[in-house]
Amino acid sequence: MDRLRIATVWLGGCAGCHMSFLDLDEFLIELAGKVDLVYSPVMDVKEFPGNVDVCLIEGAVCNEDNLELLHKIRARTKVLVSFGDCAVTGNVPAMRNQFGIGNSENVLQRAYVENAQNNPRVPKADGIVPQLLKRVTPVHEAVRVEFFLPGCPPSAANIKALMVQVLEGKTPKLEGTQLKFG
Ligand code: SF4
């Protein structure tokens, strides 16, 4: 069997899910023997590559850069995994929705002006600071997702269980409301 091409991506999250991935410890060595990691925040690759087999996506969809990258990932990847509660439900980043859905200016004012102790000013720099979306969404509201791996963060044991099944070439099937490997 060809080596699987694996990617991991960090959208609007805290990196905690990636820390949990690193908690796979010695299983990482076994994984390295069976897959090629082709894109990840833990490596220096600028462009999301084509022909990716599995991509784990940490974080919610918060800004225009997140959304653009996510559509590129979907077009270039066979199996997407919503990796952690921020990706699955919106979780912590989606708390900003309570400050006014459809009005991300409220959030910026709250964070950078009302709560600022020094130099209150909303950061703006075209091409550098991405525009916030009007509403934070979970990944599956933006693109199709094959697997959901909840947890804040998901435990290393659950990440391992998912990766083992992916390595065995099992494919997801919807049974009722549950995604199962078959
Ligand atoms: S699910 Fe939890 S650990 Fe993962 S990015 Fe969100 S807040 Fe961080």
Coordinates of N, CA, C and O and ligand atoms in Angstrom, one line a residue:
M1 N 0.8 -1.2 0.0 CA 0.0 0.0 0.0 C 0.9 1.2 0.0 O 1.9 1.3 0.7
D2 N 0.5 2.3 -0.8 CA 1.2 3.5 -0.8 C 1.2 4.2 0.5 O 0.2 4.0 1.3
R3 N 2.2 4.9 0.8 CA 2.2 5.7 2.1 C 1.1 6.8 2.0 O 1.0 7.5 1.0
L4 N 0.3 6.9 3.1 CA -0.8 7.9 3.1 C -0.1 9.3 3.2 O 0.8 9.5 4.0
R5 N -0.7 10.2 2.5 CA -0.3 11.6 2.7 C -1.2 12.3 3.7 O -2.4 12.5 3.4
I6 N -0.6 12.7 4.8 CA -1.4 13.3 5.9 C -1.0 14.7 6.1 O 0.1 15.1 5.9
A7 N -2.1 15.5 6.5 CA -1.8 16.9 6.8 C -2.6 17.3 8.1 O -3.5 16.6 8.4
T8 N -2.1 18.3 8.8 CA -2.8 18.8 9.9 C -2.8 20.3 9.7 O -1.9 20.9 9.2
V9 N -3.9 20.9 10.1 CA -4.1 22.4 9.9 C -4.6 23.0 11.2 O -5.4 22.4 11.9
W10 N -4.2 24.3 11.4 CA -4.6 25.0 12.6 C -5.4 26.3 12.1 O -4.8 27.2 11.6
L11 N -6.7 26.3 12.3 CA -7.5 27.5 12.0 C -7.6 28.3 13.3 O -6.6 28.6 13.9
G12 N -8.9 28.6 13.6 CA -9.1 29.4 14.9 C -9.1 28.5 16.1 O -10.2 28.1 16.5
G13 N -8.0 28.2 16.6 CA -7.8 27.3 17.8 C -6.6 27.8 18.6 O -6.0 28.7 18.3
C14 N -6.4 27.0 19.7 CA -5.3 27.4 20.6 C -4.1 26.6 20.5 O -3.1 26.8 21.3
A15 N -4.0 25.7 19.6 CA -2.9 24.7 19.4 C -3.0 23.5 20.4 O -2.2 22.6 20.3
G16 N -4.0 23.6 21.3 CA -4.1 22.5 22.2 C -4.3 21.1 21.6 O -3.8 20.1 22.0
C17 N -5.1 21.1 20.5 CA -5.3 19.8 19.8 C -4.0 19.3 19.2 O -3.8 18.1 19.2
H18 N -3.2 20.2 18.6 CA -1.9 19.7 18.1 C -1.0 19.2 19.2 O -0.2 18.3 19.0
M19 N -1.1 19.9 20.4 CA -0.3 19.4 21.5 C -0.7 18.0 21.9 O 0.1 17.1 22.2
S20 N -2.0 17.7 21.8 CA -2.5 16.4 22.1 C -2.0 15.4 21.1 O -1.7 14.2 21.4
F21 N -2.0 15.8 19.8 CA -1.4 15.0 18.8 C 0.0 14.6 19.1 O 0.4 13.4 18.9
L22 N 0.8 15.6 19.6 CA 2.2 15.3 20.0 C 2.3 14.3 21.2 O 3.3 13.6 21.3
D23 N 1.2 14.2 21.9 CA 1.1 13.3 23.1 C 1.0 11.9 22.6 O 0.9 10.9 23.4
L24 N 0.9 11.6 21.3 CA 0.9 10.2 20.8 C 2.2 9.6 21.1 O 2.3 8.3 21.0
D25 N 3.2 10.4 21.4 CA 4.5 9.8 21.9 C 5.1 8.8 20.9 O 5.2 9.0 19.8
E26 N 5.3 7.6 21.4 CA 6.0 6.6 20.6 C 5.2 6.1 19.4 O 5.8 5.7 18.4
F27 N 3.9 6.3 19.4 CA 3.0 6.0 18.2 C 3.4 6.9 17.1 O 3.2 6.5 15.9
L28 N 3.9 8.1 17.4 CA 4.4 9.0 16.3 C 5.5 8.4 15.5 O 5.5 8.6 14.3
I29 N 6.3 7.6 16.1 CA 7.4 6.9 15.4 C 6.8 5.9 14.4 O 7.2 5.8 13.3
E30 N 5.8 5.1 15.0 CA 5.1 4.1 14.1 C 4.5 4.8 12.9 O 4.5 4.4 11.8
L31 N 3.8 5.9 13.3 CA 3.1 6.7 12.2 C 4.1 7.2 11.2 O 3.8 7.1 10.0
A32 N 5.2 7.7 11.6 CA 6.2 8.2 10.7 C 6.7 7.1 9.7 O 7.1 7.5 8.6
G33 N 6.6 5.9 10.1 CA 7.0 4.8 9.3 C 6.0 4.4 8.2 O 6.3 3.7 7.2
K34 N 4.8 5.0 8.4 CA 3.7 4.5 7.5 C 3.1 5.7 6.7 O 2.3 5.4 5.7
V35 N 3.3 6.9 7.1 CA 2.7 8.0 6.4 C 3.7 9.1 6.0 O 4.8 9.1 6.6
D36 N 3.3 10.0 5.1 CA 4.1 11.2 4.8 C 3.3 12.4 5.4 O 2.2 12.6 4.9
L37 N 3.9 13.1 6.3 CA 3.3 14.4 6.7 C 3.7 15.4 5.7 O 4.8 15.7 5.5
V38 N 2.6 16.0 5.0 CA 2.9 16.8 3.9 C 2.6 18.3 4.2 O 3.0 19.2 3.4
Y39 N 1.9 18.6 5.3 CA 1.5 20.0 5.6 C 1.1 20.0 7.1 O 0.3 19.2 7.5
S40 N 1.7 20.9 7.8 CA 1.3 21.0 9.3 C 1.9 22.2 9.9 O 3.0 22.7 9.4
P41 N 1.4 22.8 10.9 CA 2.0 23.9 11.6 C 3.3 23.5 12.3 O 4.1 24.4 12.7
V42 N 3.6 22.2 12.4 CA 4.8 21.8 13.0 C 5.9 21.6 12.0 O 7.0 21.1 12.3
M43 N 5.6 22.0 10.7 CA 6.7 21.9 9.7 C 6.6 23.2 8.8 O 5.7 23.9 8.9
D44 N 7.6 23.4 8.0 CA 7.7 24.6 7.2 C 7.3 24.4 5.8 O 8.2 24.3 4.9
V45 N 6.0 24.3 5.5 CA 5.5 24.2 4.2 C 4.5 25.3 4.0 O 3.6 25.4 4.8
K46 N 4.6 26.2 3.0 CA 3.8 27.3 2.9 C 2.5 27.1 2.2 O 1.4 27.6 2.5
E47 N 2.5 26.2 1.1 CA 1.3 26.0 0.3 C 0.7 24.6 0.6 O 1.4 23.6 0.6
F48 N -0.6 24.6 0.8 CA -1.3 23.3 1.0 C -1.2 22.5 -0.3 O -1.6 22.9 -1.3
P49 N -0.6 21.3 -0.2 CA -0.4 20.5 -1.4 C -1.6 19.8 -2.0 O -2.6 19.8 -1.3
G50 N -1.5 19.2 -3.1 CA -2.6 18.5 -3.7 C -2.5 17.0 -3.3 O -1.5 16.6 -2.7
N51 N -3.6 16.3 -3.6 CA -3.6 14.8 -3.4 C -3.3 14.4 -2.0 O -2.4 13.5 -1.7
V52 N -3.9 15.0 -1.0 CA -3.8 14.7 0.4 C -4.8 13.6 0.7 O -6.0 13.7 0.3
D53 N -4.4 12.6 1.5 CA -5.4 11.6 1.8 C -6.2 11.9 3.0 O -7.5 11.8 3.0
V54 N -5.6 12.4 4.1 CA -6.3 12.7 5.3 C -5.8 14.0 5.9 O -4.6 14.2 6.0
C55 N -6.7 14.9 6.3 CA -6.3 16.2 6.9 C -7.1 16.4 8.2 O -8.3 16.3 8.2
L56 N -6.4 16.6 9.3 CA -7.0 16.9 10.6 C -7.0 18.4 10.7 O -6.0 19.1 10.6
I57 N -8.2 18.9 11.0 CA -8.4 20.4 11.1 C -8.7 20.8 12.5 O -9.8 20.5 13.0
E58 N -7.8 21.5 13.1 CA -8.0 22.1 14.4 C -8.6 23.5 14.3 O -8.2 24.3 13.4
G59 N -9.6 23.8 15.1 CA -10.0 25.2 15.2 C -11.3 25.5 14.4 O -11.7 24.8 13.5
A60 N -12.0 26.6 14.8 CA -13.2 27.0 14.1 C -12.8 27.9 12.9 O -11.7 28.3 12.7
V61 N -13.8 28.2 12.1 CA -13.7 29.1 11.0 C -14.0 30.5 11.4 O -15.1 30.9 11.6
C62 N -13.0 31.3 11.6 CA -13.1 32.7 12.2 C -12.9 33.8 11.2 O -13.5 34.9 11.5
N63 N -12.0 33.7 10.2 CA -11.7 34.8 9.4 C -11.6 34.4 7.9 O -11.7 33.2 7.6
E64 N -11.5 35.4 7.1 CA -11.5 35.1 5.6 C -10.3 34.2 5.2 O -10.5 33.4 4.3
D65 N -9.2 34.3 5.9 CA -8.1 33.4 5.6 C -8.4 32.0 5.9 O -8.1 31.0 5.1
N66 N -9.1 31.7 7.1 CA -9.5 30.4 7.4 C -10.4 29.8 6.4 O -10.2 28.6 6.0
L67 N -11.3 30.6 5.9 CA -12.3 30.1 4.9 C -11.7 29.8 3.6 O -11.9 28.7 3.0
E68 N -10.8 30.6 3.1 CA -10.1 30.4 1.9 C -9.3 29.2 1.9 O -9.3 28.3 1.0
L69 N -8.5 29.0 3.0 CA -7.7 27.8 3.2 C -8.5 26.6 3.2 O -8.2 25.5 2.6
L70 N -9.6 26.6 4.0 CA -10.5 25.5 4.1 C -11.1 25.0 2.8 O -11.1 23.8 2.5
H71 N -11.5 25.9 1.9 CA -12.0 25.5 0.6 C -10.9 24.9 -0.2 O -11.1 23.9 -0.9
K72 N -9.7 25.4 -0.1 CA -8.5 24.8 -0.8 C -8.3 23.4 -0.3 O -8.1 22.4 -1.1
I73 N -8.3 23.2 1.0 CA -8.1 21.9 1.6 C -9.1 20.9 1.2 O -8.8 19.8 0.8
R74 N -10.4 21.3 1.2 CA -11.4 20.4 0.8 C -11.2 19.9 -0.7 O -11.4 18.8 -1.0
A75 N -10.8 20.9 -1.5 CA -10.7 20.5 -2.9 C -9.5 19.6 -3.2 O -9.4 18.9 -4.2
R76 N -8.5 19.5 -2.2 CA -7.3 18.8 -2.4 C -7.2 17.6 -1.5 O -6.1 16.9 -1.5
T77 N -8.2 17.3 -0.7 CA -8.1 16.2 0.3 C -9.3 15.2 0.2 O -10.4 15.6 0.0
K78 N -9.0 13.9 0.4 CA -10.0 12.9 0.3 C -10.8 12.9 1.6 O -12.1 12.8 1.6
V79 N -10.2 12.9 2.8 CA -10.9 12.7 4.0 C -10.5 13.9 5.0 O -9.4 14.1 5.3
L80 N -11.6 14.6 5.4 CA -11.4 15.7 6.4 C -11.8 15.2 7.8 O -12.9 14.6 7.9
V81 N -11.1 15.6 8.8 CA -11.4 15.3 10.2 C -11.6 16.6 10.9 O -10.6 17.4 11.0
S82 N -12.8 16.8 11.5 CA -12.9 18.0 12.4 C -12.3 17.6 13.7 O -12.8 16.7 14.4
F83 N -11.2 18.2 14.0 CA -10.3 17.8 15.0 C -10.4 18.6 16.3 O -9.8 19.7 16.4
G84 N -11.2 18.2 17.3 CA -11.4 18.9 18.5 C -12.7 19.8 18.5 O -13.3 20.0 17.5
D85 N -13.0 20.2 19.7 CA -14.4 20.9 19.9 C -14.5 22.2 19.1 O -15.6 22.5 18.7
C86 N -13.4 22.9 18.9 CA -13.5 24.2 18.2 C -13.9 23.9 16.7 O -14.7 24.6 16.2
A87 N -13.3 22.9 16.2 CA -13.7 22.5 14.8 C -15.1 21.9 14.7 O -15.8 22.1 13.8
V88 N -15.4 21.1 15.7 CA -16.7 20.3 15.7 C -17.9 21.2 16.0 O -18.9 21.1 15.4
T89 N -17.7 22.2 17.0 CA -18.9 23.0 17.4 C -18.7 24.5 17.3 O -19.6 25.2 17.5
G90 N -17.5 24.9 17.2 CA -17.2 26.4 17.3 C -16.5 26.7 18.6 O -15.6 27.5 18.7
N91 N -17.1 26.1 19.7 CA -16.4 26.1 21.0 C -16.0 27.5 21.5 O -16.7 28.4 21.3
V92 N -14.8 27.6 21.9 CA -14.3 28.9 22.5 C -14.3 30.0 21.5 O -14.8 31.1 21.8
P93 N -13.8 29.9 20.3 CA -13.8 31.0 19.3 C -15.2 31.5 19.0 O -15.4 32.7 18.8
A94 N -16.2 30.6 19.1 CA -17.6 31.0 18.8 C -18.2 31.8 19.9 O -19.3 32.4 19.7
M95 N -17.6 31.9 21.0 CA -18.1 32.7 22.1 C -18.2 34.2 21.7 O -19.0 34.9 22.2
R96 N -17.4 34.6 20.7 CA -17.5 36.0 20.2 C -18.8 36.2 19.5 O -19.2 37.4 19.4
N97 N -19.5 35.2 19.1 CA -20.8 35.4 18.4 C -21.8 36.1 19.2 O -22.7 36.8 18.7
Q98 N -21.7 35.9 20.6 CA -22.7 36.6 21.5 C -22.5 38.1 21.5 O -23.4 38.8 22.0
F99 N -21.4 38.6 21.0 CA -21.3 40.1 21.0 C -21.9 40.7 19.7 O -21.8 41.9 19.5
G100 N -22.6 39.9 19.0 CA -23.3 40.4 17.8 C -23.0 39.7 16.6 O -22.1 40.0 15.9
I101 N -23.9 38.7 16.3 CA -23.7 38.0 15.0 C -23.9 39.0 13.9 O -24.9 39.7 13.9
G102 N -23.0 38.9 12.9 CA -23.2 39.8 11.8 C -22.5 41.2 12.0 O -22.5 42.0 11.1
N103 N -21.9 41.3 13.2 CA -21.2 42.6 13.4 C -19.9 42.3 14.2 O -19.8 42.5 15.4
S104 N -18.9 41.9 13.4 CA -17.6 41.6 14.0 C -16.9 42.9 14.5 O -16.0 42.8 15.3
E105 N -17.4 44.1 14.1 CA -16.8 45.3 14.6 C -17.0 45.4 16.2 O -16.1 45.9 16.9
N106 N -18.2 44.9 16.7 CA -18.4 44.9 18.1 C -17.3 44.2 18.8 O -16.9 44.6 19.9
V107 N -16.8 43.0 18.3 CA -15.8 42.2 18.9 C -14.5 43.0 18.9 O -13.8 43.0 19.9
L108 N -14.2 43.6 17.8 CA -12.9 44.3 17.7 C -12.9 45.5 18.7 O -11.9 45.7 19.4
Q109 N -14.0 46.2 18.8 CA -14.1 47.3 19.7 C -13.9 46.8 21.1 O -13.2 47.5 21.9
R110 N -14.6 45.7 21.5 CA -14.5 45.2 22.8 C -13.1 44.8 23.2 O -12.6 45.1 24.3
A111 N -12.4 44.1 22.3 CA -11.1 43.6 22.6 C -10.0 44.6 22.5 O -9.1 44.6 23.4
Y112 N -10.1 45.5 21.5 CA -8.9 46.4 21.3 C -9.1 47.8 21.7 O -8.1 48.6 21.8
V113 N -10.4 48.2 22.1 CA -10.6 49.6 22.5 C -11.1 49.6 24.0 O -10.5 50.1 24.9
E114 N -12.3 48.9 24.2 CA -12.9 49.0 25.5 C -12.0 48.3 26.6 O -11.9 48.8 27.7
N115 N -11.4 47.2 26.2 CA -10.6 46.5 27.2 C -9.1 46.8 27.1 O -8.3 46.2 27.8
A116 N -8.7 47.8 26.3 CA -7.3 48.1 26.2 C -6.8 49.0 27.3 O -7.5 49.9 27.7
Q117 N -5.7 48.7 27.9 CA -5.1 49.6 28.9 C -4.2 50.6 28.3 O -4.0 51.7 28.8
N118 N -3.6 50.3 27.2 CA -2.7 51.2 26.5 C -3.0 51.3 25.0 O -3.4 50.2 24.4
N119 N -2.9 52.4 24.4 CA -3.0 52.6 23.0 C -4.2 51.9 22.3 O -4.1 51.0 21.5
P120 N -5.4 52.2 22.8 CA -6.6 51.6 22.2 C -6.8 51.9 20.7 O -6.9 53.0 20.3
R121 N -6.8 50.8 19.9 CA -6.9 51.0 18.5 C -7.1 49.6 17.8 O -6.5 48.6 18.2
V122 N -8.1 49.6 16.9 CA -8.4 48.3 16.2 C -7.3 48.1 15.2 O -7.0 49.0 14.3
P123 N -6.6 46.9 15.2 CA -5.5 46.7 14.2 C -6.1 46.5 12.8 O -7.0 45.7 12.6
K124 N -5.6 47.2 11.9 CA -6.0 47.0 10.5 C -4.7 47.0 9.6 O -3.9 47.9 9.8
A125 N -4.6 46.0 8.8 CA -3.5 46.0 7.8 C -3.9 45.1 6.7 O -3.8 43.9 6.8
D126 N -4.2 45.7 5.5 CA -4.7 44.9 4.4 C -3.6 43.9 4.0 O -2.4 44.2 3.9
G127 N -4.0 42.6 3.8 CA -3.1 41.6 3.4 C -2.3 41.0 4.5 O -1.6 40.0 4.3
I128 N -2.4 41.6 5.7 CA -1.6 41.0 6.9 C -2.6 40.6 8.0 O -2.5 39.5 8.5
V129 N -3.5 41.4 8.4 CA -4.5 41.1 9.4 C -5.8 40.7 8.6 O -6.5 41.5 8.0
P130 N -6.2 39.4 8.7 CA -7.4 38.9 7.9 C -8.6 39.5 8.5 O -8.8 39.7 9.7
Q131 N -9.6 39.7 7.6 CA -10.9 40.2 8.1 C -11.7 39.1 8.8 O -11.7 38.0 8.4
L132 N -12.3 39.5 10.0 CA -13.1 38.5 10.7 C -14.3 38.2 9.9 O -14.9 39.1 9.2
L133 N -14.8 37.0 10.0 CA -16.1 36.7 9.4 C -17.2 37.2 10.3 O -16.9 37.4 11.5
K134 N -18.4 37.4 9.8 CA -19.5 37.9 10.6 C -19.8 37.0 11.8 O -20.3 37.4 12.8
R135 N -19.6 35.7 11.5 CA -20.0 34.7 12.5 C -19.0 33.6 12.5 O -18.6 33.1 11.4
V136 N -18.5 33.1 13.7 CA -17.6 32.0 13.8 C -18.4 30.7 13.5 O -19.5 30.6 14.1
T137 N -17.9 29.8 12.7 CA -18.7 28.6 12.5 C -17.8 27.3 12.7 O -16.6 27.4 12.5
P138 N -18.4 26.2 13.0 CA -17.7 24.9 13.0 C -17.3 24.6 11.5 O -17.9 25.1 10.6
V139 N -16.4 23.7 11.4 CA -15.8 23.4 10.0 C -16.9 22.9 9.1 O -17.0 23.3 7.9
H140 N -17.8 22.0 9.6 CA -18.7 21.3 8.7 C -19.8 22.3 8.2 O -20.5 21.9 7.3
E141 N -19.9 23.5 8.8 CA -20.8 24.5 8.2 C -20.3 25.1 6.9 O -21.0 25.8 6.2
A142 N -18.9 25.0 6.8 CA -18.3 25.6 5.6 C -18.0 24.6 4.5 O -18.1 24.9 3.3
V143 N -17.6 23.4 4.9 CA -17.3 22.3 3.9 C -17.7 21.0 4.4 O -18.0 20.8 5.6
R144 N -17.8 20.0 3.5 CA -18.1 18.6 4.0 C -17.0 18.0 4.8 O -15.8 18.2 4.5
V145 N -17.4 17.3 5.8 CA -16.4 16.7 6.8 C -16.7 15.2 6.9 O -17.9 14.8 7.0
E146 N -15.7 14.3 6.9 CA -16.0 12.9 7.0 C -16.0 12.4 8.4 O -16.7 11.5 8.8
F147 N -15.1 13.0 9.3 CA -15.0 12.5 10.6 C -15.1 13.6 11.6 O -14.6 14.7 11.3
F148 N -15.6 13.3 12.8 CA -15.7 14.3 13.9 C -14.9 13.7 15.1 O -15.3 12.6 15.5
L149 N -13.9 14.4 15.6 CA -13.2 13.9 16.7 C -13.3 14.9 17.8 O -12.5 15.8 17.9
P150 N -14.3 14.8 18.7 CA -14.5 15.9 19.7 C -13.6 15.7 20.8 O -12.8 14.8 21.0
G151 N -13.6 16.8 21.7 CA -12.7 16.8 22.9 C -12.0 18.1 22.9 O -11.8 18.7 21.8
C152 N -11.7 18.6 24.1 CA -11.0 19.9 24.2 C -9.8 19.8 25.1 O -9.9 20.2 26.3
P153 N -8.7 19.2 24.6 CA -8.6 18.7 23.3 C -9.0 17.2 23.2 O -9.2 16.6 24.3
P154 N -9.1 16.6 22.0 CA -9.3 15.1 22.0 C -8.1 14.4 22.7 O -7.0 14.9 22.6
S155 N -8.4 13.3 23.4 CA -7.3 12.6 24.0 C -6.4 12.0 23.0 O -6.8 11.6 21.9
A156 N -5.1 11.8 23.4 CA -4.2 11.1 22.5 C -4.7 9.7 22.2 O -4.6 9.2 21.1
A157 N -5.4 9.0 23.2 CA -5.9 7.7 22.9 C -7.0 7.7 21.8 O -7.0 6.8 20.9
N158 N -7.8 8.7 21.8 CA -8.8 8.8 20.7 C -8.2 9.2 19.4 O -8.7 8.7 18.3
I159 N -7.2 10.0 19.4 CA -6.5 10.4 18.1 C -5.9 9.1 17.6 O -6.0 8.8 16.4
K160 N -5.3 8.3 18.5 CA -4.6 7.1 18.0 C -5.6 6.1 17.4 O -5.4 5.5 16.4
A161 N -6.8 6.0 18.1 CA -7.8 5.1 17.6 C -8.3 5.5 16.2 O -8.5 4.6 15.3
L162 N -8.4 6.8 16.0 CA -8.8 7.2 14.7 C -7.7 7.0 13.6 O -8.0 6.4 12.5
M163 N -6.5 7.3 14.0 CA -5.4 7.1 13.0 C -5.2 5.7 12.7 O -4.9 5.3 11.5
V164 N -5.4 4.8 13.7 CA -5.2 3.3 13.4 C -6.2 2.9 12.3 O -5.8 2.2 11.4
Q165 N -7.4 3.3 12.5 CA -8.5 2.9 11.5 C -8.2 3.5 10.2 O -8.4 2.9 9.1
V166 N -7.8 4.8 10.1 CA -7.4 5.4 8.8 C -6.3 4.6 8.2 O -6.3 4.3 7.0
L167 N -5.3 4.2 9.0 CA -4.1 3.5 8.4 C -4.6 2.2 7.9 O -4.0 1.6 7.0
E168 N -5.6 1.6 8.5 CA -6.1 0.3 8.0 C -6.9 0.4 6.8 O -7.4 -0.6 6.3
G169 N -7.1 1.6 6.3 CA -7.8 1.8 5.1 C -9.3 1.8 5.2 O -10.0 1.6 4.2
K170 N -9.8 1.9 6.4 CA -11.2 1.8 6.6 C -11.9 3.1 6.2 O -11.3 4.1 6.3
T171 N -13.1 3.0 5.7 CA -13.7 4.2 5.2 C -14.9 4.5 6.0 O -15.6 3.6 6.6
P172 N -15.3 5.8 6.1 CA -16.4 6.2 7.0 C -17.8 5.8 6.4 O -17.9 6.0 5.2
K173 N -18.7 5.4 7.3 CA -20.1 5.2 6.8 C -21.0 5.8 7.8 O -20.7 5.8 9.0
L174 N -22.1 6.4 7.3 CA -23.1 7.0 8.2 C -24.1 5.9 8.6 O -24.7 5.3 7.7
E175 N -24.1 5.6 9.9 CA -25.2 4.7 10.4 C -26.0 5.4 11.4 O -25.6 5.7 12.5
G176 N -27.2 5.7 11.0 CA -28.1 6.6 11.8 C -27.4 8.0 11.9 O -27.2 8.6 10.9
T177 N -27.1 8.4 13.1 CA -26.4 9.7 13.2 C -25.0 9.5 13.5 O -24.2 10.5 13.8
Q178 N -24.5 8.3 13.5 CA -23.1 8.0 13.9 C -22.2 7.7 12.7 O -22.7 6.9 11.8
L179 N -21.1 8.3 12.6 CA -20.1 7.9 11.6 C -19.3 6.7 12.1 O -18.8 6.7 13.2
K180 N -19.3 5.6 11.3 CA -18.6 4.4 11.7 C -17.7 4.0 10.6 O -17.9 4.3 9.4
F181 N -16.6 3.3 10.9 CA -15.7 2.8 10.0 C -16.2 1.4 9.5 O -16.7 0.6 10.2
G182 N -16.0 1.2 8.1 CA -16.4 -0.1 7.6 C -15.4 -0.7 6.7 O -14.3 -0.1 6.6
Ligands
SF4_1 S1 -10.7 22.2 21.1 FE1 -9.8 23.0 23.0 S2 -7.6 22.4 22.8 FE2 -8.5 22.3 20.7 S3 -8.1 24.3 19.8 FE3 -10.1 24.4 20.7 S4 -9.8 25.3 22.8 FE4 -7.8 24.5 22.0

